[in-house]
Amino acid sequence: MTEDGSPQRLSFEPKLFANVAQKKAIPIAELYKQLKKLSKELNGLEQETVDTQSLDSVTRQLLAPSLLRHKESGVVAYVACCIADILRLYAPEAPYSDDEIKAVFNVFIDQLQMLGDSNSQFFPLREYLLTSLATVRTPALVAMLPDGEEIISRFFTSLFGVVNSNQPHNIQMQILDILQQLLEEPKTVPQDVIDVILLQFTKRRQADNPATHQLASDLANATADILQKYIYQYFNDVIVSAAQQRAGQRQQEAEGQRGRGGASDSLDDLKSAHYLILELNKSAPGTLLNVVPQLEEELGVDDVDIRVLATGVLGEMFAEKGFTLAKRYESTWKTWKGRRADSSPVVRVQWIEHAVSLYQHQPQLSRELNEFVVEKLCDVDDKVRQAACHSLGLLEMAAPVQAAIGESVVTALGDRCKDRKPAVRSEAIIALATIYSQVFEELEQGAAAAQAKWGSIPSTIFMLRYINDPDIDSKVESILTGAILNFAKIKDDRSRCQRLLVVFESLTAKARSGFFSYMRRQQDVIRLTDVFLALCEKQGDGMAADQGAEQQLRLLAAKIAACFPDKAKVETALMQLAGLHDAEVYGGLRQTMDPRNDIKAVRKHQKSSL
């Protein structure tokens, strides 16, 4: 209201055109002056007190094509701001027809697309336009249009296109506000809009522009109840289409027909879709309300590749959200646990890898899995057993992880050290040794719980000597000075002796015999190697060896190689060493094995010889 209580009126009457037909605007300099003055007065008018009849003339003039399509972008920016104020003053009704509203919003979008250029002299106008649209909720007009989907899609494509990490926070918040309005107001959301939102969660998009990923996350969380059904439909369409394509491909193969890569392409589509599910679970889990049951259904399909994908995705989701997700979707959690008995070993491998990772990420939830992990450590397929051992060896043994792992798991892992498959044995030995190295501090301090669960690991390992298998013996010797005694990281002799004493005192009587046997075995290898190197030295100065010396060298090389799993490789390497005819190298190697040398001297000779 004015001071006398009468409604506010637009007092300025702009002259924007060179003729009555409004086909040509006035010269640019004067046009800027007129539009700037008009914009300032419109901005000062209040919606509650304005006499909208005073706006009628300007409202029509601003729609002239000679203004909306003016070659000067600054002119169009002023016009857009003036129209935004007109819409604010007329709200909630608009003084334009549906077609005119479309034209106006296309101009708005064209201007907002230039928000990325913050150095432009007209950037403040575009920022004002953005603020006006966000605060007045002007985009609601688009939702009322009978065919406003194209405008809505343009808004999403354009605004996501201008967002970047260097923008002021308030601009990003206003963009979020506008996009949220465009999801909340329409009765249906165009599929193009869903595609644009989901695009921001792809790995490449996250790397290229983290700001758009953050915007999409904030938007999805704010409108999760709206997006749920559309995201479910999106994934359902992708998954069903890919599954049908793969089924058709398999049918063709069964009939002897050659496909054209359809199965491979559809699997890529499935992987991409499941990756998006994982990203949404991290950033906007509320949008997946109907997708989680969909993944549960995938666990039981005939297609092994789909079961593998679903098992892996759900495994990661449980690791991410843990107890909350398992509690909310108890049926899915139960079905996922059942995949441990899948007919395909590939699925079982996928399951055990993710089940073991729950010790790390969700210790509370993983307690339910101990008996199942033991079951997979004894699986009929060696690939599953190997995966179980390998996964356990990757764990970082923080206190919650130690508490979650059951003693039965440790026992079963120890049994796998005697597995009939070398690869499984190797992974089990490495896993046990790695675990022991991480829990050693608790054992050294005499913690009762640690002693009960982990204290028997050295005995388990040294008892392997009774199998008398070169492959096992070699593996044990490699981890003995590494993870068990940790000689590589412990620099002083006193600390090394102290650790050796702790390990030795934990051994059973039989395991101590195994320990001594390994020491004797190493002494035997050292003795044979010393004789071998001494014989190499005698050949001297690059002179060819006589036939007797050559035969002796081969005999010694064969005896040494017999102590290692790959005998042929070791024997060949030893004979190549003999062919060097380098007395300095031979002498240095002999010094590394001399028990009279301390660790510093050994390291020095190792560096000079190798």
XYZ file of C-alpha atoms in Angstrom:
610
model
C 0.000 0.000 0.000
C 1.011 3.618 -0.499
C 1.052 6.093 2.388
C -2.621 7.002 1.787
C -3.622 3.306 1.854
C -4.275 2.918 -1.870
C -2.808 -0.017 -3.872
C 0.646 0.289 -5.386
C 0.708 0.995 -9.104
C 3.424 0.711 -11.716
C 4.168 4.344 -12.434
C 6.826 3.863 -15.092
C 5.573 3.425 -18.634
C 8.483 2.034 -20.637
C 8.940 2.727 -24.317
C 10.506 -0.436 -25.623
C 9.619 -0.484 -29.312
C 10.406 1.607 -32.358
C 6.939 1.059 -33.837
C 3.393 0.265 -32.795
C 3.620 -3.274 -34.176
C 6.362 -4.032 -31.596
C 8.362 -5.832 -34.245
C 11.475 -3.788 -33.638
C 12.943 -2.749 -30.330
C 14.401 0.692 -29.700
C 18.193 1.187 -29.969
C 20.135 -1.001 -27.606
C 21.540 1.672 -25.315
C 18.128 3.209 -24.659
C 16.541 -0.222 -24.396
C 18.903 -1.150 -21.585
C 17.996 2.062 -19.739
C 14.268 1.403 -20.101
C 14.482 -2.240 -19.027
C 16.777 -1.453 -16.097
C 14.353 1.197 -14.812
C 11.350 -1.109 -15.330
C 13.094 -4.002 -13.549
C 13.960 -1.808 -10.573
C 10.374 -0.582 -10.122
C 8.854 -4.062 -10.554
C 11.272 -5.412 -7.980
C 10.020 -2.821 -5.455
C 6.348 -3.736 -5.796
C 4.737 -6.089 -3.257
C 2.454 -8.940 -4.280
C -0.083 -8.246 -1.524
C -0.522 -4.529 -2.291
C 0.008 -4.092 -6.031
C -2.750 -3.076 -8.434
C -2.192 -5.715 -11.109
C -4.214 -3.737 -13.636
C -1.339 -1.264 -13.768
C 0.842 -4.144 -14.967
C -1.335 -5.233 -17.880
C 0.404 -3.186 -20.554
C 3.930 -4.163 -19.540
C 2.839 -7.788 -19.107
C 1.906 -7.960 -22.793
C 4.854 -5.921 -24.078
C 7.437 -8.166 -22.471
C 6.182 -11.135 -24.509
C 7.097 -9.504 -27.827
C 9.351 -11.777 -29.923
C 11.596 -8.788 -30.598
C 12.439 -8.835 -26.887
C 12.319 -12.543 -26.052
C 14.525 -13.324 -29.054
C 16.718 -10.251 -28.967
C 20.263 -10.811 -30.199
C 21.713 -9.224 -27.035
C 21.657 -11.773 -24.231
C 21.710 -8.950 -21.673
C 18.419 -7.613 -23.028
C 16.840 -11.055 -22.714
C 18.221 -11.341 -19.154
C 16.488 -8.095 -18.149
C 13.272 -9.182 -19.859
C 13.359 -12.535 -18.062
C 13.813 -10.827 -14.674
C 10.922 -8.463 -15.403
C 8.643 -11.360 -16.386
C 9.686 -13.265 -13.250
C 8.565 -10.263 -11.190
C 5.307 -10.066 -13.159
C 4.635 -13.718 -12.305
C 5.485 -13.000 -8.658
C 3.043 -10.096 -8.511
C 0.217 -12.013 -10.216
C 0.738 -15.224 -8.204
C -0.815 -17.688 -7.727
C -2.452 -17.047 -11.131
C -0.460 -16.258 -14.261
C -1.450 -13.570 -16.759
C -0.378 -15.774 -19.672
C -1.814 -18.617 -21.718
C -0.318 -22.107 -21.662
C 1.647 -21.477 -24.858
C 2.928 -18.168 -23.537
C 4.007 -19.816 -20.281
C 5.966 -22.378 -22.300
C 7.681 -19.609 -24.257
C 8.503 -17.738 -21.052
C 9.952 -20.770 -19.307
C 12.074 -21.659 -22.306
C 13.549 -18.148 -22.055
C 14.097 -18.665 -18.325
C 15.946 -21.906 -18.972
C 18.073 -20.301 -21.689
C 19.194 -17.700 -19.157
C 19.791 -20.187 -16.350
C 22.009 -22.204 -18.680
C 24.461 -19.267 -18.543
C 24.791 -19.365 -14.747
C 28.064 -21.195 -15.229
C 29.657 -17.937 -16.469
C 30.020 -16.043 -13.215
C 32.276 -13.453 -14.903
C 29.512 -12.195 -17.183
C 28.266 -8.665 -16.444
C 24.747 -10.071 -16.561
C 25.417 -12.859 -14.050
C 23.644 -10.905 -11.232
C 20.495 -10.805 -13.366
C 20.536 -14.549 -13.895
C 21.196 -15.113 -10.215
C 18.209 -12.856 -9.428
C 16.074 -14.877 -11.843
C 17.107 -18.122 -10.148
C 16.320 -16.725 -6.717
C 12.932 -15.465 -7.842
C 11.932 -18.813 -9.355
C 13.023 -20.670 -6.224
C 11.367 -18.407 -3.641
C 8.108 -17.682 -5.484
C 7.771 -21.351 -6.527
C 7.129 -20.204 -10.082
C 8.011 -23.640 -11.556
C 4.676 -24.869 -10.192
C 3.129 -23.221 -13.261
C 4.898 -25.740 -15.485
C 3.333 -28.609 -13.565
C -0.110 -27.223 -14.409
C 0.531 -27.316 -18.146
C -1.154 -30.205 -19.958
C 2.112 -31.096 -21.709
C 4.818 -29.574 -19.541
C 7.091 -32.652 -19.535
C 9.459 -31.178 -22.104
C 9.941 -28.009 -20.053
C 10.517 -30.036 -16.870
C 13.085 -32.195 -18.647
C 14.857 -29.087 -19.956
C 15.045 -27.676 -16.453
C 16.762 -30.813 -15.156
C 19.186 -31.150 -18.048
C 20.121 -27.468 -17.971
C 20.449 -26.972 -14.222
C 22.498 -30.127 -13.720
C 24.620 -28.882 -16.604
C 25.567 -25.608 -14.881
C 26.280 -26.917 -11.379
C 29.956 -26.985 -10.410
C 32.033 -27.079 -7.245
C 33.110 -23.418 -7.570
C 29.596 -21.999 -7.340
C 28.367 -20.244 -4.189
C 26.448 -22.587 -1.918
C 23.276 -20.491 -2.107
C 23.072 -20.951 -5.883
C 23.264 -24.720 -5.548
C 20.599 -24.634 -2.835
C 18.274 -22.585 -5.057
C 18.817 -24.997 -7.936
C 17.975 -27.837 -5.554
C 14.825 -25.992 -4.497
C 13.638 -25.531 -8.087
C 14.301 -29.159 -9.036
C 12.522 -30.330 -5.910
C 9.476 -28.252 -6.855
C 9.498 -29.784 -10.320
C 9.337 -33.261 -8.762
C 6.739 -32.427 -6.130
C 4.229 -30.471 -8.204
C 3.516 -32.657 -11.300
C 1.316 -35.731 -11.063
C 3.924 -37.769 -12.947
C 7.662 -37.416 -13.420
C 9.008 -37.733 -16.998
C 11.334 -40.670 -17.618
C 13.946 -38.270 -19.017
C 14.109 -36.627 -15.605
C 14.747 -39.958 -13.864
C 17.482 -40.673 -16.399
C 19.164 -37.322 -15.708
C 19.064 -37.851 -11.943
C 20.473 -41.382 -12.130
C 23.188 -40.254 -14.542
C 24.725 -38.208 -11.742
C 25.379 -41.395 -9.743
C 27.538 -43.036 -12.418
C 31.228 -43.431 -11.632
C 32.336 -41.202 -14.483
C 29.938 -38.404 -13.565
C 31.014 -38.496 -9.938
C 34.638 -38.151 -11.012
C 33.980 -35.418 -13.585
C 31.701 -33.241 -11.458
C 31.237 -34.184 -7.782
C 28.899 -31.208 -7.330
C 26.227 -32.736 -9.576
C 26.455 -35.992 -7.649
C 25.933 -34.099 -4.391
C 22.995 -32.225 -5.898
C 21.420 -35.475 -7.105
C 21.951 -37.059 -3.681
C 20.348 -34.131 -1.867
C 17.461 -34.091 -4.332
C 16.885 -37.844 -4.103
C 16.882 -37.759 -0.305
C 14.465 -34.830 -0.225
C 12.034 -36.491 -2.642
C 12.637 -40.188 -1.881
C 8.913 -40.928 -1.418
C 8.225 -39.509 -4.903
C 11.147 -41.156 -6.668
C 10.728 -44.636 -5.185
C 8.251 -45.943 -7.730
C 10.074 -44.395 -10.698
C 13.456 -45.762 -9.655
C 11.905 -49.168 -9.075
C 10.360 -49.035 -12.544
C 13.652 -47.933 -14.081
C 15.580 -50.859 -12.638
C 12.750 -53.259 -13.312
C 12.695 -52.284 -16.997
C 16.489 -52.619 -17.315
C 16.688 -55.911 -15.443
C 13.679 -57.535 -17.115
C 14.812 -56.430 -20.575
C 18.358 -57.691 -20.025
C 17.141 -60.976 -18.557
C 14.829 -61.561 -21.506
C 17.612 -60.731 -23.935
C 19.957 -63.182 -22.231
C 17.279 -65.878 -22.190
C 16.747 -65.392 -25.913
C 20.474 -65.576 -26.535
C 20.747 -68.849 -24.629
C 17.824 -70.242 -26.571
C 19.575 -69.380 -29.826
C 22.747 -71.061 -28.616
C 20.775 -74.154 -27.628
C 19.347 -74.291 -31.143
C 22.806 -73.964 -32.674
C 22.398 -70.389 -33.821
C 25.124 -67.825 -33.381
C 24.216 -64.703 -31.421
C 25.553 -61.202 -32.019
C 26.852 -60.312 -28.605
C 23.418 -59.770 -27.098
C 24.173 -61.710 -23.936
C 27.380 -59.751 -23.349
C 25.699 -56.395 -23.963
C 22.803 -57.239 -21.683
C 25.190 -58.319 -18.919
C 26.930 -54.943 -19.179
C 23.539 -53.260 -18.838
C 22.817 -55.361 -15.767
C 26.170 -54.495 -14.207
C 25.600 -50.792 -14.815
C 22.130 -50.973 -13.267
C 23.399 -52.817 -10.207
C 26.250 -50.339 -9.805
C 23.676 -47.538 -9.704
C 21.788 -49.419 -7.008
C 24.955 -49.513 -4.906
C 25.550 -45.798 -5.366
C 21.972 -44.955 -4.487
C 22.274 -47.136 -1.409
C 25.266 -45.081 -0.306
C 23.788 -41.675 -1.060
C 19.984 -41.969 -1.077
C 18.901 -45.340 0.349
C 15.326 -44.158 0.823
C 14.766 -44.353 -2.935
C 15.354 -48.126 -2.936
C 12.319 -49.138 -0.883
C 10.967 -51.320 -3.690
C 14.312 -52.204 -5.267
C 15.651 -54.312 -2.382
C 12.820 -56.905 -2.733
C 13.575 -56.872 -6.454
C 17.179 -57.849 -5.712
C 15.887 -60.588 -3.437
C 13.943 -62.050 -6.378
C 17.120 -62.004 -8.470
C 18.814 -64.281 -5.951
C 16.549 -67.108 -7.085
C 16.575 -66.737 -10.889
C 18.029 -69.405 -13.171
C 20.641 -67.073 -14.703
C 23.896 -67.553 -12.761
C 25.294 -64.158 -13.794
C 22.264 -62.394 -12.376
C 22.513 -64.363 -9.125
C 26.187 -63.402 -8.866
C 25.325 -59.728 -9.373
C 22.491 -59.769 -6.865
C 24.576 -61.621 -4.279
C 27.428 -59.135 -4.611
C 25.231 -56.028 -4.598
C 23.253 -57.110 -1.549
C 26.470 -58.114 0.190
C 27.844 -54.608 -0.299
C 24.559 -53.057 0.764
C 24.542 -55.056 3.988
C 28.132 -53.974 4.571
C 27.117 -50.348 3.996
C 23.911 -50.221 6.022
C 24.363 -53.368 8.041
C 22.025 -54.211 10.846
C 19.475 -51.562 9.862
C 19.027 -52.933 6.354
C 18.990 -56.561 7.514
C 16.381 -55.739 10.147
C 14.198 -53.799 7.747
C 14.371 -56.471 5.063
C 14.549 -59.652 7.129
C 13.324 -61.800 4.241
C 16.046 -60.432 1.948
C 18.718 -60.992 4.607
C 17.554 -64.571 5.113
C 17.445 -65.262 1.370
C 20.890 -63.743 0.897
C 22.351 -65.977 3.608
C 20.830 -68.933 1.758
C 23.001 -68.224 -1.304
C 25.898 -69.837 0.551
C 24.374 -73.122 -0.635
C 23.877 -72.006 -4.242
C 24.396 -74.726 -6.826
C 26.970 -72.555 -8.604
C 30.425 -72.244 -6.984
C 30.756 -68.807 -8.616
C 27.798 -67.567 -6.569
C 29.185 -69.218 -3.431
C 32.527 -67.484 -3.976
C 30.720 -64.168 -4.303
C 28.782 -64.894 -1.140
C 31.738 -65.872 1.050
C 33.793 -62.855 -0.036
C 31.038 -60.485 1.062
C 30.110 -62.517 4.131
C 33.681 -62.302 5.456
C 33.819 -58.565 4.681
C 30.946 -58.104 7.134
C 33.365 -58.956 9.945
C 35.138 -55.741 8.974
C 32.204 -53.467 8.232
C 29.367 -54.832 10.352
C 30.809 -56.952 13.205
C 27.484 -57.085 15.028
C 25.705 -58.480 11.990
C 28.519 -60.864 11.072
C 28.178 -62.828 14.310
C 25.253 -64.613 12.652
C 27.563 -65.866 9.924
C 30.281 -67.730 11.823
C 28.808 -71.184 11.258
C 28.257 -70.385 7.584
C 31.847 -69.187 7.122
C 33.023 -72.474 8.643
C 30.734 -74.256 6.200
C 32.344 -72.473 3.230
C 35.835 -73.174 4.537
C 34.850 -76.828 4.112
C 33.046 -76.350 0.782
C 33.296 -79.151 -1.787
C 34.684 -76.704 -4.354
C 38.296 -75.649 -3.830
C 37.658 -72.198 -5.375
C 35.155 -71.479 -2.603
C 37.542 -72.699 0.082
C 40.331 -70.632 -1.392
C 38.127 -67.509 -1.523
C 37.129 -68.026 2.103
C 40.767 -68.271 3.231
C 41.859 -65.332 1.098
C 39.045 -63.114 2.388
C 39.891 -63.876 5.996
C 43.484 -62.932 5.294
C 42.403 -59.488 4.089
C 40.729 -58.495 7.366
C 42.128 -55.709 9.509
C 41.946 -57.137 13.004
C 40.557 -54.274 15.057
C 39.000 -55.209 18.403
C 35.389 -55.478 17.095
C 36.566 -57.738 14.260
C 38.456 -59.986 16.672
C 35.388 -60.258 18.860
C 33.087 -61.097 15.932
C 35.165 -63.979 14.531
C 34.267 -67.230 16.226
C 36.837 -69.737 17.468
C 35.284 -72.299 15.139
C 36.303 -70.111 12.189
C 39.916 -70.014 13.384
C 39.929 -73.785 13.814
C 38.447 -74.365 10.358
C 40.978 -71.976 8.810
C 43.762 -73.962 10.481
C 42.372 -77.187 9.001
C 42.607 -75.663 5.538
C 46.384 -75.406 5.964
C 46.341 -79.164 5.280
C 43.944 -78.894 2.316
C 44.610 -81.222 -0.606
C 44.760 -78.225 -2.985
C 48.015 -76.220 -2.889
C 46.267 -72.902 -3.608
C 43.908 -73.368 -0.674
C 46.755 -74.394 1.639
C 48.766 -71.348 0.648
C 45.891 -68.910 1.278
C 45.088 -70.534 4.626
C 48.682 -70.385 5.874
C 49.039 -66.769 4.772
C 45.692 -65.823 6.352
C 46.547 -67.433 9.697
C 49.961 -65.822 9.780
C 48.578 -62.410 8.819
C 45.920 -62.606 11.510
C 48.506 -63.676 14.105
C 50.753 -60.760 13.238
C 47.887 -58.322 13.850
C 46.768 -59.825 17.167
C 50.287 -60.412 18.522
C 50.221 -57.381 20.805
C 47.185 -58.721 22.676
C 48.827 -62.140 22.927
C 52.075 -60.637 24.221
C 50.115 -58.817 26.912
C 48.584 -62.113 27.981
C 44.934 -61.244 27.238
C 42.931 -64.366 28.102
C 40.340 -63.947 25.328
C 43.076 -63.459 22.742
C 45.001 -66.480 24.022
C 41.897 -68.674 23.785
C 41.082 -67.635 20.237
C 44.423 -66.911 18.569
C 47.081 -68.430 20.796
C 47.113 -71.790 19.016
C 47.936 -70.336 15.579
C 51.728 -70.901 15.782
C 51.174 -74.508 16.909
C 48.787 -75.062 14.013
C 51.393 -73.797 11.581
C 54.408 -75.663 12.987
C 52.447 -78.917 13.161
C 52.394 -78.778 9.344
C 55.995 -80.018 9.407
C 54.711 -83.537 10.037
C 53.073 -83.584 6.593
C 56.570 -83.364 5.077
C 55.412 -81.627 1.895
C 57.981 -79.323 0.183
C 55.242 -76.930 -0.901
C 53.883 -76.574 2.638
C 57.352 -76.388 4.187
C 58.410 -73.661 1.804
C 55.290 -71.628 2.530
C 55.726 -71.994 6.283
C 59.353 -70.909 6.099
C 58.397 -67.846 4.105
C 55.843 -66.685 6.689
C 57.977 -67.751 9.648
C 60.377 -64.801 9.451
C 57.624 -62.614 8.052
C 54.210 -62.493 9.719
C 54.957 -64.892 12.595
C 58.302 -63.553 13.804
C 58.039 -60.249 11.892
C 61.803 -59.994 11.459
C 61.419 -57.620 8.508
C 59.908 -54.873 10.682
C 61.678 -55.543 13.987
C 65.108 -53.952 13.739
C 66.888 -54.812 17.004
C 68.003 -58.271 18.035
C 66.563 -58.004 21.547
C 63.007 -57.382 20.290
C 63.380 -60.221 17.821
C 64.440 -62.611 20.530
C 61.570 -61.466 22.713
C 59.043 -62.136 19.947
C 60.600 -65.511 19.187
C 60.316 -66.394 22.862
C 56.604 -65.440 22.993
C 55.904 -67.554 19.927
C 57.907 -70.514 21.183
C 56.305 -70.507 24.636
C 52.859 -70.713 23.045
C 53.703 -73.936 21.205
C 52.522 -77.384 22.237
C 55.139 -80.077 22.765
C 54.497 -81.576 19.361
C 54.499 -78.167 17.679
C 57.887 -77.429 19.299
C 59.223 -80.559 17.679
C 57.904 -79.240 14.391
C 59.570 -75.894 15.050
C 62.937 -77.572 15.692
C 62.444 -79.690 12.595
C 62.047 -76.551 10.507
C 65.231 -75.185 12.060
C 67.088 -78.401 11.140
C 65.633 -78.257 7.657
C 66.946 -74.736 7.217
C 70.329 -75.791 8.554
C 70.435 -78.609 6.020
C 69.612 -76.243 3.180
C 72.192 -73.726 4.420
C 74.865 -76.456 4.683
C 74.185 -77.724 1.161
C 74.068 -74.182 -0.227
C 77.338 -73.291 1.482
C 79.049 -76.316 -0.092
C 77.504 -75.391 -3.439
C 78.803 -71.795 -3.247
C 82.237 -72.929 -2.086
C 82.466 -75.206 -5.110
C 81.397 -72.296 -7.323
C 84.183 -70.173 -5.845
C 86.788 -72.836 -6.616
C 86.054 -72.642 -10.300
C 87.499 -69.131 -10.119
C 88.092 -66.352 -12.593
C 85.556 -67.417 -15.228
C 87.382 -70.627 -16.102
C 85.205 -73.450 -17.355
C 84.527 -76.148 -14.783
C 85.895 -79.631 -15.316
C 83.467 -82.478 -15.815
C 83.714 -83.733 -12.228
C 83.052 -80.294 -10.720
C 80.127 -79.782 -13.082
C 78.625 -83.072 -11.990
C 79.090 -82.185 -8.326
C 77.390 -78.842 -8.858
C 74.387 -80.471 -10.536
C 74.125 -83.059 -7.767
C 74.150 -80.367 -5.079
C 71.703 -78.191 -7.019
C 69.312 -81.145 -7.261
C 69.538 -81.824 -3.505
C 68.861 -78.175 -2.661
C 66.003 -77.953 -5.188
C 64.346 -81.021 -3.670
C 63.551 -78.890 -0.607
C 61.390 -76.518 -2.669
C 58.042 -77.033 -4.431
C 59.254 -75.976 -7.898
C 62.328 -78.170 -8.092
C 63.100 -77.586 -11.765
C 62.962 -73.796 -11.440
C 65.236 -73.749 -8.396
C 67.734 -76.138 -9.951
C 67.925 -74.047 -13.122
C 68.452 -70.861 -11.087
C 71.261 -72.460 -9.093
C 73.084 -73.581 -12.214
C 72.738 -70.069 -13.666
C 74.259 -68.769 -10.430
C 77.120 -71.205 -10.838
C 77.668 -69.868 -14.347
C 78.330 -66.323 -13.085
C 81.875 -67.188 -11.998
C 81.763 -64.240 -9.571
C 83.683 -64.986 -6.361
C 82.498 -61.745 -4.723
C 78.828 -62.702 -5.138
C 79.449 -66.228 -3.865
C 81.347 -64.967 -0.834
C 78.675 -62.412 -0.015
C 75.922 -65.022 -0.188
C 77.866 -67.324 2.124
C 78.223 -64.470 4.626
C 74.439 -63.956 4.685
C 74.083 -67.533 5.955
C 76.901 -67.385 8.525
C 75.297 -67.632 12.030
C 78.228 -65.702 13.497
C 77.085 -62.509 11.728
C 74.569 -60.195 13.369
C 71.539 -58.874 11.489
C 73.269 -55.699 10.346
C 76.101 -57.670 8.780
C 73.630 -60.027 7.123
C 71.691 -57.097 5.630
C 74.917 -55.546 4.402
C 75.990 -58.727 2.596
C 72.509 -59.198 1.159
C 72.618 -55.749 -0.434
C 76.086 -56.250 -1.832
C 75.357 -59.703 -3.259
C 71.832 -59.498 -4.637
